[in-house]
Coordinates of C-alpha atoms in Angstrom, one line a residue:
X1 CA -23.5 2.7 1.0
X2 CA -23.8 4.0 -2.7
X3 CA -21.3 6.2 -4.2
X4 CA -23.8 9.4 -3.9
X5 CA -24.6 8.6 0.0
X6 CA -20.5 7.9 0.2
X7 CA -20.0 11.8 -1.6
X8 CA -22.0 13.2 0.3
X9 CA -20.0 12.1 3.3
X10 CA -17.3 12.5 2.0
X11 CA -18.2 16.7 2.1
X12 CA -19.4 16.3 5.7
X13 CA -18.0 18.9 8.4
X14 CA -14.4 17.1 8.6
X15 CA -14.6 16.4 12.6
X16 CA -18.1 14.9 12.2
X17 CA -16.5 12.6 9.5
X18 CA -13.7 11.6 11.5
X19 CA -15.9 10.8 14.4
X20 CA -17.9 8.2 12.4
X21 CA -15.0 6.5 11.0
X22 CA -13.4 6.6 14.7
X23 CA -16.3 4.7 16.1
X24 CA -16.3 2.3 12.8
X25 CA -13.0 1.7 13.9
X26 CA -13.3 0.9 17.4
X27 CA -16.2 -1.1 16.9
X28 CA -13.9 -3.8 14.7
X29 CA -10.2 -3.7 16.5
X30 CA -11.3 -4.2 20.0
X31 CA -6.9 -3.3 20.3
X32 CA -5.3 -0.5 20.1
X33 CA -1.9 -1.6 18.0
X34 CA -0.9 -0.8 14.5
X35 CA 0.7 -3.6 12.6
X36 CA 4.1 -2.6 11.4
X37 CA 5.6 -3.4 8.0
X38 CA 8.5 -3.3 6.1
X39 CA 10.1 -3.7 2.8
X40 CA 13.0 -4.4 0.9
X41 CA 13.1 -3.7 -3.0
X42 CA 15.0 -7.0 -3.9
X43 CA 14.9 -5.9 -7.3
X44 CA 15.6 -2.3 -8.2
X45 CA 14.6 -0.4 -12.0
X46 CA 14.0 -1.7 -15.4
X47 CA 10.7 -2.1 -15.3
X48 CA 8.8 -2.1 -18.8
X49 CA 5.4 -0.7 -17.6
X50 CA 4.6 2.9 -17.7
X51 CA 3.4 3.8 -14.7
X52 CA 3.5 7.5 -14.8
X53 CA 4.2 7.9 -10.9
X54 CA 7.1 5.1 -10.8
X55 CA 10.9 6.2 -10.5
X56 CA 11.4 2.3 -11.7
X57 CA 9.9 2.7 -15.0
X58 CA 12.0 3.2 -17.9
X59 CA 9.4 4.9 -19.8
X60 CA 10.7 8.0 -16.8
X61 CA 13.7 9.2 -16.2
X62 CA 14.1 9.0 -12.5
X63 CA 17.9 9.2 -11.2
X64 CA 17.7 5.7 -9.2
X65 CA 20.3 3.4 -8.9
X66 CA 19.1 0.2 -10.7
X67 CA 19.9 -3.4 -9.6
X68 CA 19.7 -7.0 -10.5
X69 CA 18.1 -9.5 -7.2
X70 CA 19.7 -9.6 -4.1
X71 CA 21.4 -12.5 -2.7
X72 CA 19.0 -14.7 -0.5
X73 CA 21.1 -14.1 2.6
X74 CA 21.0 -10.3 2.1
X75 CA 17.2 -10.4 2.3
X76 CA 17.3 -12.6 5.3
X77 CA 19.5 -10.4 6.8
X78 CA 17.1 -7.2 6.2
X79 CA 14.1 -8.8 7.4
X80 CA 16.0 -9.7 10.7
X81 CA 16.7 -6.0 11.3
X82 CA 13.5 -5.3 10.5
X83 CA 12.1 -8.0 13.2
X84 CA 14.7 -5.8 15.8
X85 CA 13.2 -2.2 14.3
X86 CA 9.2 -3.6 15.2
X87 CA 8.4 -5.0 12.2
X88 CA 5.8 -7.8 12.5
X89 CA 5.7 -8.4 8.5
X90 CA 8.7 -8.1 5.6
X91 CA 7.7 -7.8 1.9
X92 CA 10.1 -8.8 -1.0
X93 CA 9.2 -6.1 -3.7
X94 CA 10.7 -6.7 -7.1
X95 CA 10.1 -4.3 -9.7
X96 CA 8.7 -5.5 -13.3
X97 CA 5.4 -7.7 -14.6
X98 CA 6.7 -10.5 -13.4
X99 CA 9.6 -12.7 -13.0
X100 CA 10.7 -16.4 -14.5
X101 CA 13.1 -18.8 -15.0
X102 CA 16.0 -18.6 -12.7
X103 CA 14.9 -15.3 -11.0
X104 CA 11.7 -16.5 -10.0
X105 CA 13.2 -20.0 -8.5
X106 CA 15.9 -17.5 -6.7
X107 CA 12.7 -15.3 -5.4
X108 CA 11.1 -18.5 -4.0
X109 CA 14.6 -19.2 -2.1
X110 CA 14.0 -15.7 -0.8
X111 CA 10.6 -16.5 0.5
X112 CA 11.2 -19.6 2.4
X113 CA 14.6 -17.9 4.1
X114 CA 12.2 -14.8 5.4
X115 CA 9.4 -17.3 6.3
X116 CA 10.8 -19.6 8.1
X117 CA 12.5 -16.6 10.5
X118 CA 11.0 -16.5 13.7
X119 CA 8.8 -13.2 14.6
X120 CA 8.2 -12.4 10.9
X121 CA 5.7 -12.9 8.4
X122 CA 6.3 -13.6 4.7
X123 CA 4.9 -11.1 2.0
X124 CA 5.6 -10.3 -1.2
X125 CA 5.0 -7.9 -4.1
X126 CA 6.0 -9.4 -7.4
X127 CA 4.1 -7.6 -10.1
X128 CA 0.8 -9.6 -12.0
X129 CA 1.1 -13.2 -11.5
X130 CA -0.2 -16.0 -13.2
X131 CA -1.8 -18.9 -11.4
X132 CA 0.8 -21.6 -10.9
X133 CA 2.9 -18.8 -10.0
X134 CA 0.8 -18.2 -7.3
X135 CA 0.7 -21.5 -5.7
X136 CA 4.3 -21.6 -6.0
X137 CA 5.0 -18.4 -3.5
X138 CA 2.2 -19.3 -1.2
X139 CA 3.9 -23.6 -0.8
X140 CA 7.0 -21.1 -0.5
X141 CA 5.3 -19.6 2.7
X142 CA 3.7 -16.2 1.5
X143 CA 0.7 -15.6 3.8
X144 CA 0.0 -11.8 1.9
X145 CA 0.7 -10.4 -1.2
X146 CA 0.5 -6.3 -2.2
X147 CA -1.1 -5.5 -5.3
X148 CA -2.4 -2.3 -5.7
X149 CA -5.4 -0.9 -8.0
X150 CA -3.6 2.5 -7.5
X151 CA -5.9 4.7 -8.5
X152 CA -9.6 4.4 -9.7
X153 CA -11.0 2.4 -12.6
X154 CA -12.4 5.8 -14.4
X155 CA -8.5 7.4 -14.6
X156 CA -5.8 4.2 -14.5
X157 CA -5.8 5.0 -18.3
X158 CA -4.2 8.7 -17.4
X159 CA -1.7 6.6 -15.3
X160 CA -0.7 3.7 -17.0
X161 CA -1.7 1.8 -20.1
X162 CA 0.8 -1.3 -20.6
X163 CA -1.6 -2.8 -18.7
X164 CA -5.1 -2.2 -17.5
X165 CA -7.3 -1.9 -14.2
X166 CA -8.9 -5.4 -14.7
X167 CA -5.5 -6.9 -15.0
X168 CA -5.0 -5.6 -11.5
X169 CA -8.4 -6.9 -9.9
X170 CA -7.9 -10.3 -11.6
X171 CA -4.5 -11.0 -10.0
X172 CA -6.1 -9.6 -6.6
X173 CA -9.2 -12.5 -6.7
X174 CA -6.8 -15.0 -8.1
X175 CA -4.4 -14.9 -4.8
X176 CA -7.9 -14.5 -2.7
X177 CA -9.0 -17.7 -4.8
X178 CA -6.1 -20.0 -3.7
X179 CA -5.9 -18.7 0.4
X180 CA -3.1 -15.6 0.1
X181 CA -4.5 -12.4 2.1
X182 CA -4.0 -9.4 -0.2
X183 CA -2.8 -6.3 0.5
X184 CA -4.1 -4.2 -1.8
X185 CA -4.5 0.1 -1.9
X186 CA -4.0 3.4 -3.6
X187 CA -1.6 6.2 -4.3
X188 CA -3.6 9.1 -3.3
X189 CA -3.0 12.8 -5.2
X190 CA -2.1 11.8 -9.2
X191 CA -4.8 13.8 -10.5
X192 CA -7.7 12.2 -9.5
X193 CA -11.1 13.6 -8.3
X194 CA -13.0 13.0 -5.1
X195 CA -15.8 10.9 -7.2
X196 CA -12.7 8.6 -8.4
X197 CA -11.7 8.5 -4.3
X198 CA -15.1 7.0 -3.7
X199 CA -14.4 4.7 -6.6
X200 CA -11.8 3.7 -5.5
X201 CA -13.1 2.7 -2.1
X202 CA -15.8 0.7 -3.6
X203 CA -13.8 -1.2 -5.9
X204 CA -11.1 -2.5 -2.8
X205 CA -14.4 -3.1 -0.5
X206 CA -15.6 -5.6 -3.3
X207 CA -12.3 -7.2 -3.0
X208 CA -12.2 -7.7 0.5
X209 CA -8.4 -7.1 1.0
X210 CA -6.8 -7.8 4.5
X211 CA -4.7 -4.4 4.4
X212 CA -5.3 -1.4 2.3
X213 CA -1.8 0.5 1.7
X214 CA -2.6 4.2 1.3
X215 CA 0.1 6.1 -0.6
X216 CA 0.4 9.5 -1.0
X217 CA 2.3 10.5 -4.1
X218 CA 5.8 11.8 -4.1
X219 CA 6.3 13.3 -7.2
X220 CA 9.7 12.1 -8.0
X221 CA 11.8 14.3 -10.2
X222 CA 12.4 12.3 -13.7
X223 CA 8.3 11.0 -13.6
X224 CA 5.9 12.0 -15.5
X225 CA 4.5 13.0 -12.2
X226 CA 6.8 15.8 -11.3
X227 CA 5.4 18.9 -10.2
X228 CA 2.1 17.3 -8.4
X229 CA 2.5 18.8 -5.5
X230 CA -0.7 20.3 -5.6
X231 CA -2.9 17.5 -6.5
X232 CA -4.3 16.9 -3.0
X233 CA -4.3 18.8 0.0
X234 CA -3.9 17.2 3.3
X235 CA -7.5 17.6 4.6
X236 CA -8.4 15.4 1.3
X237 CA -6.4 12.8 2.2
X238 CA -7.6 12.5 5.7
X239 CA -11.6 12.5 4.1
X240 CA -10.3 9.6 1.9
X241 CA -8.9 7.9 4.7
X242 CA -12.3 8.0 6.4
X243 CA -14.5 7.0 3.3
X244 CA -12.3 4.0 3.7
X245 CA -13.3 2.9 6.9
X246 CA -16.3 3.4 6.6
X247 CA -16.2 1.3 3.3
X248 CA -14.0 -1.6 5.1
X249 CA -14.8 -1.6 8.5
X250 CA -12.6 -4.7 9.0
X251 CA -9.6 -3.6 6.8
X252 CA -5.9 -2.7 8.1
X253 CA -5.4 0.7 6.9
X254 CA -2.0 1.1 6.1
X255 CA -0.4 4.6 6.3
X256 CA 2.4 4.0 3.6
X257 CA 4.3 6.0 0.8
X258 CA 4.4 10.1 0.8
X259 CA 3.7 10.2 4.5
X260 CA 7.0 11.5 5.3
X261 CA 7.0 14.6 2.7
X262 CA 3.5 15.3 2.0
X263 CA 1.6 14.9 5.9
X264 CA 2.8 16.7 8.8
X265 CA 2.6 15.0 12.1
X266 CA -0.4 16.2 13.2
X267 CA -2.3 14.9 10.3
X268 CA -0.7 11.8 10.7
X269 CA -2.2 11.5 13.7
X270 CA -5.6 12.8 12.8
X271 CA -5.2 9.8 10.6
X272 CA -5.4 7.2 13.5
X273 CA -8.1 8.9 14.7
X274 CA -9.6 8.3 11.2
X275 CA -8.7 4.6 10.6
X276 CA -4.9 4.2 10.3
X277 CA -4.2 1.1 12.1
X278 CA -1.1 0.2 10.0
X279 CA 2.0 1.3 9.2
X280 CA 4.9 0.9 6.7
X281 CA 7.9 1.4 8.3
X282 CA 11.5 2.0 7.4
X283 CA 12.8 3.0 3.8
X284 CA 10.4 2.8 0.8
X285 CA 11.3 1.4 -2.7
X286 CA 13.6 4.3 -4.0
X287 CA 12.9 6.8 -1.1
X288 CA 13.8 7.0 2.5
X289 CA 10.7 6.8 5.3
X290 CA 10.4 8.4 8.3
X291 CA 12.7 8.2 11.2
X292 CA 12.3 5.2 13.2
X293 CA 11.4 7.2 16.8
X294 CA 9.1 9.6 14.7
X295 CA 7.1 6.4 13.6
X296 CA 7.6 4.9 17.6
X297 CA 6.2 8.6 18.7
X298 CA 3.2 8.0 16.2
X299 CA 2.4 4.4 17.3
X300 CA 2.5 5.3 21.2
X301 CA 0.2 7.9 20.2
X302 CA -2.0 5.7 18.8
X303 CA -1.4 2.6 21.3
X304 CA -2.0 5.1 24.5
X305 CA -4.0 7.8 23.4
X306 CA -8.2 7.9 25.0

């Protein structure tokens, strides 16, 4: 569909819009599971990019407590309990562009310990990599990788502008290139407009990602975010969700950051109805998730529900 057939959907009466993105769904995930995730910032602050939304940015003044990477064993160790929480997938996050020398060997060390657990699956999210990097973490065992296009191509410059949007989509077909799934979404509610929604959905549907992480911003005190509150109501996210679908039939929809302080539970699980079939679970980067039996609750609902 074009982006005027996809706004004109987007305005549809919302239950009729749901409805088409819950048959989409059904029609391509013949089972009724979400796919759990979690996450462990194994490198905390400092970054030199100015993302506007990011607590980890030194170009904001977040109050985060900053740290250098974790040992190997500690990382293990967290993907383990994650394995025990539900978890069917761990990603190493480190904060920055990218990382070399020493660090990145010590973050490869980190990959093969977490692959080679049994009952978890290796990613990673380790800012824009180059290309020998890449083969490096996937001989290391990384089977996906997050990289996000955030927002649309049309208002990244209002976001961030140490690097640009086609910095982002080349690192996204350069781990499709050499066999990595990519996980690749949005942070939902910075500003943007419905047309850059649909932008956004038809920019990650050219890319073909495995999983498509949608965020809802938290506007973190110290950001140059704070005080969006406002920026997106909760019936706008679940529209967005469906454009989505019905954008990437075959996509994982990943309900991920903000979904704890910006959507109550029952648009969480409008979500599902909508396309949700993923979930990050546990602690985010610098923020705590949701309670583990609030997201159990949410995934019976979805696993049992007619």
């Amino acid at each position: 569909m074009n982006k005027q057939e996809l706004l004109k959907l987007y305005d549809f009466d919302l239950e009729e819009l749901v409805s088409i993105a819950e048959k989409i769904t059904k029609e391509n995930f013949k089972q009724k599971e979400i796919e759990v995730c979690s996450i462990i910032s194994a490198k905390t602050g400092k970054c030199k990019e100015n993302c506007k939304y990011c607590s980890q940015s030194i170009h904001n003044h977040a109050d985060i407590v900053c740290h250098p990477l974790l040992d190997v064993e500690e990382v293990r160790q967290a993907a383990l309990r994650a394995k025990e929480n539900g978890a069917s997938r761990f990603c190493i996050v480190t904060s920055g562009r990218s990382k070399s020398g020493e660090d990145f060997k010590k973050i490869l060390e980190m990959i093969k310990a977490v692959s080679s657990t049994d009952g978890i699956h290796c990613c990673a999210s380790l800012g824009l990599l180059n290309e020998e990097q890449i083969k490096q973490i996937k001989e290391a065992g990384v089977e996906r990788f997050n990289h996000n296009i955030n927002t649309s191509k049309n208002y990244h410059h209002k976001i961030c502008t140490t690097h640009n949007f086609e910095d982002r989509i080349n690192t996204v077909k350069l781990l499709t290139k050499h066999g990595i799934e990519t996980c690749t979404g949005v942070i939902l509610g910075m500003g943007e407009t419905k047309e850059d929604r649909v932008d956004m959905a038809l920019s990650l549907a050219e890319l073909n990602p495995k999983t498509v992480p949608i965020n809802v911003l938290n506007p973190i005190k110290g950001t140059a975010l704070e005080g969006y509150e406002d920026k997106i109501t909760e019936e706008e996210v679940i529209r967005t969700i469906c454009i989505f679908r019905i954008t990437m039939p075959k996509a994982i929809l990943r309900y991920a950051g903000g979904r704890k302080t910006r959507l109550s539970i029952e648009t969480q699980k409008l979500g599902l109805r909508a396309g949700i079939n993923g979930m990050l679970s546990g602690d985010y980067l610098t923020t705590e998730g949701a309670a583990l039996s609030q997201d159990r609750d949410l995934i019976n609902y979805y696993e049992t529900e007619k």
